[in-house]
């Protein structure tokens, strides 16, 4: 057999093989990153950690989660694009909701089609809808989108074609109860007192020391309201229990943002980042009017409670604090991943 030099041919074949392998790798990398990035028709390049797209109408929208979770129902931290939205803010009393409400409305004032349904007087979300799913759903369906509704209603699942964006904020449970008590006794610069009178204890310390006084029924309501509003419409939600807490945790996953009263500016920043097409510009509006609304909505009198009163309330609100810490941890994680200082 004649001798042939196979070396160059082998090297040539190996070179072609390496070139083909490199090409395959490049195609794979391009395919991966094409799933991770999507260019919206607005020209905005949006990163999607989940690498998913959901098709709504003719527009592809990214599904973006800032939480390490496999639960597709967890909406916390997911980017919401577009203006075909209904923003549902079932505000917890005495959490700074009127200041946040003002910022939301001002940030979208230029959108003439945007409909504000403010519930400062408990009128536009009718009181009978607060704990009645059928009535609340009927009210929601009657809105035109985009729309924003606010009120002290229970969390609910809406049988609607609208895309619902749930938002909220929570406050330290004892601080919130104390603020609620004195707000109802003394009112603020924009609201009158709803409790009080000659036989009503002016301080929460006095009230707790008289267990049979009706003021304690008011405190019972204040203690339960946050868990109840997140728990929802079921009758079992009316009573604070482990079941109520766990249901509230599940429903909290419906919310794009649940911020903190103690960190409201970061809450506003998160809303601006995650609902950019409707809430872009909310931060400067909040910063501009924050002090004005703080003065307007500040309770007229709020004596410092005795340490014993704080201790009693904390002991009575173990489940409420578990929920508060649960939401606080989620919000800290959200701030970290959104790079909010």
CSV table of C-alpha atoms in Angstrom, one decimal:
chain,number,residue,atom,x,y,z
A,1,UNK,CA,0.0,0.0,0.0
A,2,UNK,CA,1.5,3.3,-1.0
A,3,UNK,CA,2.4,5.6,1.9
A,4,UNK,CA,0.2,8.7,2.2
A,5,UNK,CA,0.6,11.6,4.6
A,6,UNK,CA,-2.7,11.6,6.6
A,7,UNK,CA,-1.6,14.3,9.1
A,8,UNK,CA,-2.8,17.4,7.1
A,9,UNK,CA,-6.1,15.8,6.2
A,10,UNK,CA,-6.8,14.8,9.9
A,11,UNK,CA,-5.9,18.3,11.0
A,12,UNK,CA,-8.2,19.8,8.3
A,13,UNK,CA,-11.1,17.6,9.4
A,14,UNK,CA,-10.4,18.4,13.0
A,15,UNK,CA,-10.5,22.1,12.2
A,16,UNK,CA,-13.8,21.8,10.5
A,17,UNK,CA,-15.1,19.8,13.5
A,18,UNK,CA,-14.1,22.5,15.9
A,19,UNK,CA,-15.6,25.2,13.7
A,20,UNK,CA,-18.9,23.3,13.6
A,21,UNK,CA,-18.9,22.8,17.4
A,22,UNK,CA,-18.2,26.5,17.9
A,23,UNK,CA,-21.1,27.4,15.6
A,24,UNK,CA,-23.5,25.1,17.5
A,25,UNK,CA,-22.4,26.6,20.8
A,26,UNK,CA,-23.0,30.1,19.4
A,27,UNK,CA,-26.4,29.2,18.2
A,28,UNK,CA,-27.2,27.7,21.6
A,29,UNK,CA,-26.0,30.8,23.5
A,30,UNK,CA,-28.0,33.1,21.1
A,31,UNK,CA,-31.1,31.0,21.6
A,32,UNK,CA,-30.8,31.1,25.4
A,33,UNK,CA,-30.3,34.8,25.5
A,34,UNK,CA,-33.1,35.4,23.0
A,35,UNK,CA,-35.4,33.8,25.6
A,36,UNK,CA,-33.9,35.8,28.5
A,37,UNK,CA,-34.3,39.2,26.7
A,38,UNK,CA,-37.2,40.6,24.9
A,39,UNK,CA,-37.4,43.9,23.0
A,40,UNK,CA,-40.8,45.5,23.6
A,41,UNK,CA,-42.5,47.6,20.9
A,42,UNK,CA,-41.7,50.5,23.2
A,43,UNK,CA,-38.1,50.0,22.5
A,44,UNK,CA,-37.5,48.9,26.1
A,45,UNK,CA,-35.1,46.0,26.6
A,46,UNK,CA,-36.5,44.0,29.5
A,47,UNK,CA,-34.6,41.2,31.4
A,48,UNK,CA,-36.7,38.2,32.2
A,49,UNK,CA,-35.1,35.9,34.8
A,50,UNK,CA,-37.8,33.3,34.0
A,51,UNK,CA,-37.1,33.5,30.3
A,52,UNK,CA,-40.8,33.4,29.5
A,53,UNK,CA,-43.2,35.4,27.4
A,54,UNK,CA,-46.9,35.6,27.8
A,55,UNK,CA,-48.9,36.7,24.8
A,56,UNK,CA,-51.7,39.2,25.6
A,57,UNK,CA,-53.4,40.6,22.5
A,58,UNK,CA,-50.8,41.3,19.9
A,59,UNK,CA,-48.1,42.2,22.3
A,60,UNK,CA,-45.6,39.8,23.9
A,61,UNK,CA,-45.1,40.6,27.6
A,62,UNK,CA,-42.3,39.3,29.7
A,63,UNK,CA,-43.0,37.4,32.9
A,64,UNK,CA,-40.4,38.6,35.3
A,65,UNK,CA,-40.0,37.4,38.9
A,66,UNK,CA,-37.5,38.7,41.4
A,67,UNK,CA,-38.1,35.8,43.8
A,68,UNK,CA,-36.6,32.3,43.8
A,69,UNK,CA,-39.9,30.5,43.5
A,70,UNK,CA,-41.4,27.9,41.2
A,71,UNK,CA,-44.9,29.1,42.0
A,72,UNK,CA,-46.4,30.8,38.9
A,73,UNK,CA,-49.1,32.4,41.1
A,74,UNK,CA,-46.6,34.5,43.0
A,75,UNK,CA,-46.9,38.0,41.5
A,76,UNK,CA,-44.6,39.8,43.9
A,77,UNK,CA,-41.8,41.5,41.9
A,78,UNK,CA,-43.2,40.7,38.5
A,79,UNK,CA,-43.0,43.4,35.8
A,80,UNK,CA,-46.3,44.6,34.5
A,81,UNK,CA,-46.3,46.4,31.2
A,82,UNK,CA,-49.1,48.1,29.3
A,83,UNK,CA,-52.0,50.3,30.4
A,84,UNK,CA,-54.9,47.9,30.1
A,85,UNK,CA,-54.8,47.4,33.9
A,86,UNK,CA,-57.0,47.7,36.9
A,87,UNK,CA,-55.0,48.7,39.9
A,88,UNK,CA,-56.6,47.4,43.1
A,89,UNK,CA,-55.4,48.9,46.4
A,90,UNK,CA,-57.4,47.5,49.3
A,91,UNK,CA,-55.7,49.8,51.7
A,92,UNK,CA,-55.2,48.9,55.3
A,93,UNK,CA,-56.3,51.8,57.6
A,94,UNK,CA,-53.6,53.9,59.1
A,95,UNK,CA,-50.7,52.7,56.9
A,96,UNK,CA,-50.1,55.9,55.0
A,97,UNK,CA,-52.5,54.9,52.3
A,98,UNK,CA,-53.8,58.4,51.6
A,99,UNK,CA,-50.3,59.7,50.9
A,100,UNK,CA,-49.7,56.8,48.5
A,101,UNK,CA,-53.1,57.2,46.9
A,102,UNK,CA,-52.3,60.9,46.2
A,103,UNK,CA,-49.0,59.9,44.5
A,104,UNK,CA,-50.6,57.2,42.4
A,105,UNK,CA,-53.3,59.6,41.1
A,106,UNK,CA,-50.9,62.4,40.4
A,107,UNK,CA,-48.5,60.2,38.5
A,108,UNK,CA,-51.2,59.2,36.0
A,109,UNK,CA,-53.1,62.5,35.9
A,110,UNK,CA,-51.9,63.1,32.3
A,111,UNK,CA,-53.7,60.0,31.1
A,112,UNK,CA,-57.2,61.5,30.6
A,113,UNK,CA,-58.8,58.0,30.3
A,114,UNK,CA,-57.6,57.0,33.7
A,115,UNK,CA,-60.4,56.8,36.2
A,116,UNK,CA,-59.8,57.4,39.8
A,117,UNK,CA,-62.2,55.6,42.2
A,118,UNK,CA,-61.0,57.0,45.5
A,119,UNK,CA,-62.6,55.6,48.7
A,120,UNK,CA,-61.7,58.3,51.2
A,121,UNK,CA,-65.4,58.6,52.1
A,122,UNK,CA,-66.2,54.9,51.6
A,123,UNK,CA,-68.5,55.8,48.8
A,124,UNK,CA,-67.2,54.6,45.5
A,125,UNK,CA,-66.3,51.1,46.6
A,126,UNK,CA,-69.6,50.6,48.3
A,127,UNK,CA,-69.5,49.5,52.0
A,128,UNK,CA,-71.6,46.4,51.1
A,129,UNK,CA,-68.8,45.3,48.8
A,130,UNK,CA,-66.1,45.3,51.4
A,131,UNK,CA,-66.8,41.7,52.5
A,132,UNK,CA,-69.1,40.6,49.7
A,133,UNK,CA,-67.4,39.0,46.7
A,134,UNK,CA,-70.4,39.1,44.4
A,135,UNK,CA,-71.0,42.8,45.0
A,136,UNK,CA,-67.3,43.7,44.7
A,137,UNK,CA,-66.9,41.7,41.5
A,138,UNK,CA,-69.9,43.5,40.1
A,139,UNK,CA,-68.4,46.8,41.0
A,140,UNK,CA,-65.0,45.9,39.4
A,141,UNK,CA,-66.7,44.8,36.2
A,142,UNK,CA,-68.5,48.1,35.9
A,143,UNK,CA,-65.2,50.0,35.6
A,144,UNK,CA,-63.6,51.0,32.4
A,145,UNK,CA,-59.9,50.4,32.0
A,146,UNK,CA,-57.4,51.6,32.8
A,147,UNK,CA,-58.7,52.3,36.3
A,148,UNK,CA,-57.5,52.5,39.8
A,149,UNK,CA,-59.7,51.7,42.8
A,150,UNK,CA,-58.9,52.1,46.4
A,151,UNK,CA,-60.8,51.1,49.6
A,152,UNK,CA,-60.7,49.1,52.8
A,153,UNK,CA,-62.1,46.0,51.1
A,154,UNK,CA,-61.1,42.4,51.5
A,155,UNK,CA,-58.8,40.7,49.1
A,156,UNK,CA,-60.7,38.9,46.3
A,157,UNK,CA,-60.2,37.0,43.1
A,158,UNK,CA,-62.0,38.9,40.3
A,159,UNK,CA,-63.9,37.0,37.6
A,160,UNK,CA,-62.9,39.6,35.1
A,161,UNK,CA,-61.1,40.0,31.8
A,162,UNK,CA,-59.1,42.8,33.2
A,163,UNK,CA,-55.5,42.4,34.2
A,164,UNK,CA,-55.5,43.1,37.9
A,165,UNK,CA,-52.5,44.7,39.7
A,166,UNK,CA,-52.8,44.3,43.5
A,167,UNK,CA,-50.8,46.7,45.6
A,168,UNK,CA,-50.7,47.4,49.3
A,169,UNK,CA,-48.5,48.4,52.3
A,170,UNK,CA,-48.4,47.2,55.9
A,171,UNK,CA,-47.3,48.7,59.2
A,172,UNK,CA,-45.9,47.5,62.5
A,173,UNK,CA,-49.0,45.9,64.1
A,174,UNK,CA,-48.9,47.6,67.5
A,175,UNK,CA,-48.1,51.0,65.9
A,176,UNK,CA,-51.0,50.6,63.5
A,177,UNK,CA,-53.5,49.7,66.3
A,178,UNK,CA,-52.4,52.6,68.5
A,179,UNK,CA,-52.7,55.0,65.5
A,180,UNK,CA,-56.1,53.6,64.6
A,181,UNK,CA,-57.4,54.1,68.2
A,182,UNK,CA,-56.4,57.7,68.4
A,183,UNK,CA,-57.5,58.5,64.9
A,184,UNK,CA,-61.0,57.3,65.8
A,185,UNK,CA,-61.0,59.2,69.1
A,186,UNK,CA,-59.5,62.5,67.9
A,187,UNK,CA,-59.5,62.4,64.1
A,188,UNK,CA,-57.0,64.3,62.0
A,189,UNK,CA,-56.8,67.5,60.0
A,190,UNK,CA,-59.0,66.1,57.3
A,191,UNK,CA,-61.3,63.7,59.2
A,192,UNK,CA,-63.5,63.9,62.3
A,193,UNK,CA,-63.5,61.5,65.2
A,194,UNK,CA,-65.8,58.5,64.9
A,195,UNK,CA,-65.5,57.3,68.5
A,196,UNK,CA,-65.3,59.1,71.8
A,197,UNK,CA,-67.5,61.1,74.1
A,198,UNK,CA,-67.7,61.4,77.8
A,199,UNK,CA,-67.6,57.7,78.6
A,200,UNK,CA,-64.9,56.8,76.0
A,201,UNK,CA,-61.4,56.4,77.4
A,202,UNK,CA,-59.1,59.0,75.8
A,203,UNK,CA,-56.0,56.8,76.0
A,204,UNK,CA,-55.5,53.2,74.8
A,205,UNK,CA,-53.9,52.5,78.2
A,206,UNK,CA,-57.1,53.4,80.0
A,207,UNK,CA,-59.2,51.3,77.6
A,208,UNK,CA,-57.1,48.1,78.1
A,209,UNK,CA,-57.4,48.5,81.8
A,210,UNK,CA,-61.2,48.3,81.5
A,211,UNK,CA,-61.8,45.0,79.7
A,212,UNK,CA,-65.6,45.3,79.7
A,213,UNK,CA,-65.6,48.7,78.0
A,214,UNK,CA,-66.9,48.8,74.4
A,215,UNK,CA,-63.6,50.4,73.4
A,216,UNK,CA,-62.0,47.0,73.6
A,217,UNK,CA,-64.3,45.8,70.8
A,218,UNK,CA,-62.8,48.5,68.7
A,219,UNK,CA,-59.3,47.4,69.5
A,220,UNK,CA,-60.2,43.8,68.6
A,221,UNK,CA,-61.2,45.1,65.2
A,222,UNK,CA,-58.0,47.1,64.8
A,223,UNK,CA,-56.0,44.0,65.7
A,224,UNK,CA,-57.7,41.8,63.1
A,225,UNK,CA,-58.0,44.2,60.2
A,226,UNK,CA,-54.7,43.6,58.4
A,227,UNK,CA,-55.0,39.8,58.5
A,228,UNK,CA,-58.7,39.9,57.6
A,229,UNK,CA,-58.2,42.1,54.5
A,230,UNK,CA,-55.4,39.9,53.2
A,231,UNK,CA,-57.3,36.7,54.1
A,232,UNK,CA,-60.3,37.6,52.0
A,233,UNK,CA,-64.0,37.1,51.8
A,234,UNK,CA,-64.6,33.8,53.5
A,235,UNK,CA,-66.4,33.8,56.9
A,236,UNK,CA,-63.4,32.1,58.5
A,237,UNK,CA,-61.4,35.2,57.7
A,238,UNK,CA,-63.4,37.2,60.2
A,239,UNK,CA,-61.6,35.5,63.1
A,240,UNK,CA,-57.9,35.7,63.6
A,241,UNK,CA,-56.4,32.2,63.6
A,242,UNK,CA,-53.6,30.1,62.2
A,243,UNK,CA,-55.8,29.3,59.2
A,244,UNK,CA,-56.4,33.1,58.6
A,245,UNK,CA,-52.7,33.7,58.7
A,246,UNK,CA,-51.9,31.0,56.2
A,247,UNK,CA,-54.6,32.1,53.8
A,248,UNK,CA,-53.4,35.7,54.1
A,249,UNK,CA,-49.9,34.5,53.2
A,250,UNK,CA,-51.2,32.8,50.1
A,251,UNK,CA,-53.2,35.8,49.0
A,252,UNK,CA,-50.2,38.1,49.5
A,253,UNK,CA,-48.7,36.3,46.5
A,254,UNK,CA,-51.3,38.0,44.3
A,255,UNK,CA,-49.7,41.4,45.0
A,256,UNK,CA,-47.1,42.9,42.7
A,257,UNK,CA,-45.9,45.1,45.7
A,258,UNK,CA,-46.7,44.9,49.4
A,259,UNK,CA,-44.5,47.6,50.8
A,260,UNK,CA,-44.0,49.0,54.3
A,261,UNK,CA,-45.3,52.2,55.9
A,262,UNK,CA,-41.9,52.6,57.6
A,263,UNK,CA,-40.2,52.5,54.1
A,264,UNK,CA,-42.8,54.2,51.9
A,265,UNK,CA,-40.3,55.8,49.6
A,266,UNK,CA,-38.9,52.4,48.7
A,267,UNK,CA,-42.4,51.1,48.2
A,268,UNK,CA,-43.1,53.9,45.8
A,269,UNK,CA,-39.8,53.2,43.9
A,270,UNK,CA,-40.8,49.6,43.6
A,271,UNK,CA,-44.2,50.5,42.1
A,272,UNK,CA,-42.5,52.9,39.7
A,273,UNK,CA,-40.2,50.2,38.5
A,274,UNK,CA,-42.7,47.3,38.3
A,275,UNK,CA,-45.7,49.2,36.8
A,276,UNK,CA,-43.8,51.6,34.6
A,277,UNK,CA,-46.4,52.4,31.9
A,278,UNK,CA,-48.9,53.7,34.4
A,279,UNK,CA,-46.9,54.7,37.5
A,280,UNK,CA,-43.8,56.2,35.8
A,281,UNK,CA,-43.1,59.4,37.7
A,282,UNK,CA,-44.9,58.4,40.9
A,283,UNK,CA,-41.7,58.9,43.0
A,284,UNK,CA,-41.3,62.7,42.4
A,285,UNK,CA,-45.0,63.2,43.0
A,286,UNK,CA,-44.7,61.3,46.3
A,287,UNK,CA,-41.6,63.3,47.4
A,288,UNK,CA,-43.2,66.6,46.4
A,289,UNK,CA,-46.4,66.1,48.4
A,290,UNK,CA,-45.2,63.8,51.2
A,291,UNK,CA,-44.9,66.5,53.9
A,292,UNK,CA,-48.2,68.1,53.0
A,293,UNK,CA,-50.1,64.9,53.3
A,294,UNK,CA,-48.3,63.9,56.4
A,295,UNK,CA,-49.5,67.0,58.1
A,296,UNK,CA,-53.1,66.6,56.7
A,297,UNK,CA,-53.5,63.0,57.8
A,298,UNK,CA,-51.6,63.1,61.0
A,299,UNK,CA,-53.7,62.1,64.0
A,300,UNK,CA,-54.4,65.2,66.1
A,301,UNK,CA,-53.4,63.6,69.4
A,302,UNK,CA,-51.5,60.4,69.9
A,303,UNK,CA,-50.1,60.0,73.5
A,304,UNK,CA,-47.2,57.7,73.9
A,305,UNK,CA,-48.5,54.3,75.2
A,306,UNK,CA,-47.2,52.8,78.4
A,307,UNK,CA,-44.7,50.0,78.0
A,308,UNK,CA,-47.2,47.6,79.7
A,309,UNK,CA,-49.8,48.5,77.0
A,310,UNK,CA,-47.3,47.7,74.2
A,311,UNK,CA,-46.4,44.4,75.8
A,312,UNK,CA,-50.1,43.4,76.1
A,313,UNK,CA,-50.8,44.3,72.5
A,314,UNK,CA,-47.8,42.4,71.3
A,315,UNK,CA,-48.8,39.3,73.2
A,316,UNK,CA,-52.3,39.5,71.7
A,317,UNK,CA,-50.9,39.9,68.2
A,318,UNK,CA,-48.4,37.0,67.7
A,319,UNK,CA,-50.0,35.9,64.4
A,320,UNK,CA,-50.2,39.5,63.2
A,321,UNK,CA,-46.4,39.9,63.8
A,322,UNK,CA,-45.7,36.6,62.0
A,323,UNK,CA,-47.5,38.0,59.0
A,324,UNK,CA,-45.8,41.3,59.2
A,325,UNK,CA,-42.4,39.7,59.4
A,326,UNK,CA,-43.3,37.5,56.5
A,327,UNK,CA,-44.2,40.5,54.3
A,328,UNK,CA,-41.2,42.5,55.6
A,329,UNK,CA,-38.8,39.7,54.6
A,330,UNK,CA,-40.3,39.6,51.1
A,331,UNK,CA,-40.1,43.3,50.7
A,332,UNK,CA,-36.4,43.4,51.8
A,333,UNK,CA,-35.7,40.7,49.2
A,334,UNK,CA,-37.6,42.8,46.6
A,335,UNK,CA,-35.5,45.9,47.4
A,336,UNK,CA,-32.3,43.9,47.2
A,337,UNK,CA,-33.1,42.5,43.8
A,338,UNK,CA,-34.4,45.8,42.4
A,339,UNK,CA,-31.3,47.5,43.9
A,340,UNK,CA,-33.4,50.0,45.9
A,341,UNK,CA,-31.4,51.5,48.8
